[in-house]
Protein backbone atom coordinates (compact mmCIF):
# COMPACT_ATOMS: atom_id res chain seq x y z
CA MET A 1 6.91 -6.43 31.24
CA PHE A 2 6.34 -10.18 30.38
CA TRP A 3 3.65 -8.13 27.44
CA LEU A 4 6.10 -6.77 26.01
CA TYR A 5 7.63 -9.64 24.19
CA THR A 6 4.28 -10.93 22.93
CA PRO A 7 3.09 -10.28 19.25
CA TRP A 8 0.74 -8.11 19.74
CA ALA A 9 2.38 -4.79 21.82
CA TYR A 10 4.18 -3.63 18.82
CA ALA A 11 0.64 -3.10 17.71
CA LEU A 12 -0.92 -2.16 20.22
CA ILE A 13 1.96 0.92 20.52
CA LEU A 14 1.35 2.43 17.12
CA ILE A 15 -2.33 2.41 18.36
CA ILE A 16 -2.09 4.27 21.03
CA SER A 17 0.54 5.93 19.49
CA LEU A 18 -1.95 7.21 16.79
CA ALA A 19 -4.71 7.71 19.04
CA GLY A 20 -2.67 10.29 21.08
CA LEU A 21 -1.36 12.34 17.35
CA ALA A 22 -5.32 11.93 16.23
CA LEU A 23 -6.50 13.87 20.02
CA LEU A 24 -3.94 16.21 19.76
CA ASP A 25 -5.10 17.07 16.04
CA TRP A 26 -8.24 17.48 17.40
CA ARG A 27 -7.65 19.17 20.35
CA TYR A 28 -6.24 21.96 18.04
CA ARG A 29 -7.28 22.15 15.39
CA LEU A 30 -4.16 21.01 13.73
CA LEU A 31 -4.84 18.66 9.93
CA LEU A 32 -7.82 16.47 10.40
CA TRP A 33 -10.42 18.30 12.53
CA ARG A 34 -9.82 22.13 10.59
CA GLY A 35 -11.87 21.17 7.22
CA VAL A 36 -13.14 19.13 4.64
CA PRO A 37 -10.20 20.43 2.35
CA SER A 38 -7.51 20.20 5.29
CA ARG A 39 -8.70 16.77 5.73
CA ARG A 40 -8.85 15.80 2.95
CA ALA A 41 -5.89 16.95 1.24
CA ALA A 42 -4.14 16.16 5.31
CA LEU A 43 -5.51 12.18 4.83
CA ALA A 44 -4.43 12.53 -0.07
CA THR A 45 -0.54 13.75 1.64
CA ILE A 46 -1.09 10.77 4.30
CA GLY A 47 -1.61 8.11 1.50
CA CYS A 48 1.29 9.38 -0.46
CA LEU A 49 3.82 9.26 2.09
CA VAL A 50 2.13 6.14 2.94
CA LEU A 51 2.84 4.88 -0.09
CA PHE A 52 6.88 6.48 -0.59
CA PHE A 53 7.69 4.83 2.47
CA SER A 54 6.38 1.38 2.27
CA ILE A 55 8.09 1.64 -1.90
CA TRP A 56 10.96 2.20 0.10
CA TYR A 57 10.77 -0.09 2.49
CA ALA A 58 10.46 -3.68 -0.19
CA ALA A 59 13.13 -1.97 -1.30
CA GLY A 60 15.33 -2.16 1.95
CA ILE A 61 13.69 -6.31 2.17
CA TRP A 62 14.84 -6.74 -1.15
CA LEU A 63 18.42 -5.54 -0.22
CA LYS A 64 18.25 -8.15 2.41
CA ILE A 65 18.22 -4.54 4.92
CA PHE A 66 15.09 -4.84 6.55
CA PHE A 67 13.60 -7.91 8.17
CA ALA A 68 10.90 -8.65 10.66
CA ASN A 69 11.22 -10.44 13.50
CA PRO A 70 7.70 -12.82 12.99
CA ARG A 71 7.87 -13.48 17.02
CA TYR A 72 7.16 -9.94 17.50
CA VAL A 73 4.41 -9.51 15.07
CA LEU A 74 0.68 -10.01 14.38
CA GLY A 75 1.43 -12.68 11.46
CA LEU A 76 -0.66 -10.64 8.58
CA TYR A 77 1.35 -9.28 6.15
CA PHE A 78 2.07 -7.12 2.34
CA LEU A 79 3.39 -9.12 -0.18
CA THR A 80 6.07 -10.69 1.79
CA PRO A 81 6.77 -12.01 5.81
CA ASP A 82 9.70 -9.12 6.10
CA PHE A 83 6.48 -6.68 5.85
CA PRO A 84 3.72 -6.99 8.47
CA ILE A 85 0.71 -5.32 9.42
CA GLU A 86 2.63 -3.69 11.57
CA GLU A 87 5.34 -1.69 9.58
CA VAL A 88 2.31 -0.22 7.65
CA LEU A 89 0.85 1.42 11.31
CA PHE A 90 4.54 2.73 11.94
CA LEU A 91 4.85 4.10 8.64
CA THR A 92 1.44 5.80 8.79
CA LEU A 93 2.49 7.17 12.42
CA LEU A 94 5.71 8.74 11.07
CA SER A 95 3.53 10.29 7.83
CA TYR A 96 1.26 11.56 11.01
CA VAL A 97 4.05 12.75 12.98
CA ILE A 98 5.77 14.61 9.62
CA LEU A 99 2.49 16.83 9.11
CA LEU A 100 1.27 17.93 13.00
CA VAL A 101 5.41 19.30 13.39
CA SER A 102 4.69 20.57 10.29
CA ARG A 103 1.32 22.84 10.85
CA ILE A 104 2.93 22.97 14.57
CA VAL A 105 6.45 25.41 12.74
CA GLU A 106 3.88 27.18 10.89
CA GLU A 107 1.47 28.20 13.82
CA CYS A 108 4.75 29.19 15.54
CA GLU A 109 6.12 31.05 12.69
CA ALA A 110 2.21 32.27 11.90
CA HIS A 111 2.60 33.22 15.55
CA LYS A 112 6.11 34.68 15.78
CA SER A 113 5.88 36.91 12.96
CA GLN A 114 1.26 38.58 14.62
CA GLU A 115 3.52 38.88 17.62
CA GLU A 116 6.97 41.13 15.36
CA LYS A 117 3.72 43.55 13.77
CA HIS A 118 1.70 43.92 17.29
CA PRO A 119 3.98 44.68 20.40
CA LYS A 120 2.09 46.08 22.62
CA ALA A 121 -0.70 43.78 22.36
CA ARG A 122 1.78 41.23 24.03
CA ALA A 123 2.90 43.97 26.58
CA THR A 124 -0.52 44.68 27.46
CA GLN A 125 -1.14 40.80 28.54
């Protein structure tokens, strides 16, 4: 487990997590693989959310609420040493999870309302 204390561990975990979300998205065609308009909308929304959370994070840095331990980050920073690239990866992961959960809830509600409209179809399965 010594590798968890290296500068690249957090970035690697975030990249693997983003890849896992993308695989889930691809498998069930939830956001990015539904077609060009859906892909553009999803990427624009993720971009807006990352920008919003980045501003929030920058305010937290300014208020001395957030800080980064240079021992556990790669050393690539935005604006200040307290805003490492790993934070942007985390904010992207957070935004992607928000959109995926929202889409999954929509799909479940649509499926539930479809079953309520056609209860016999469910009984025959």
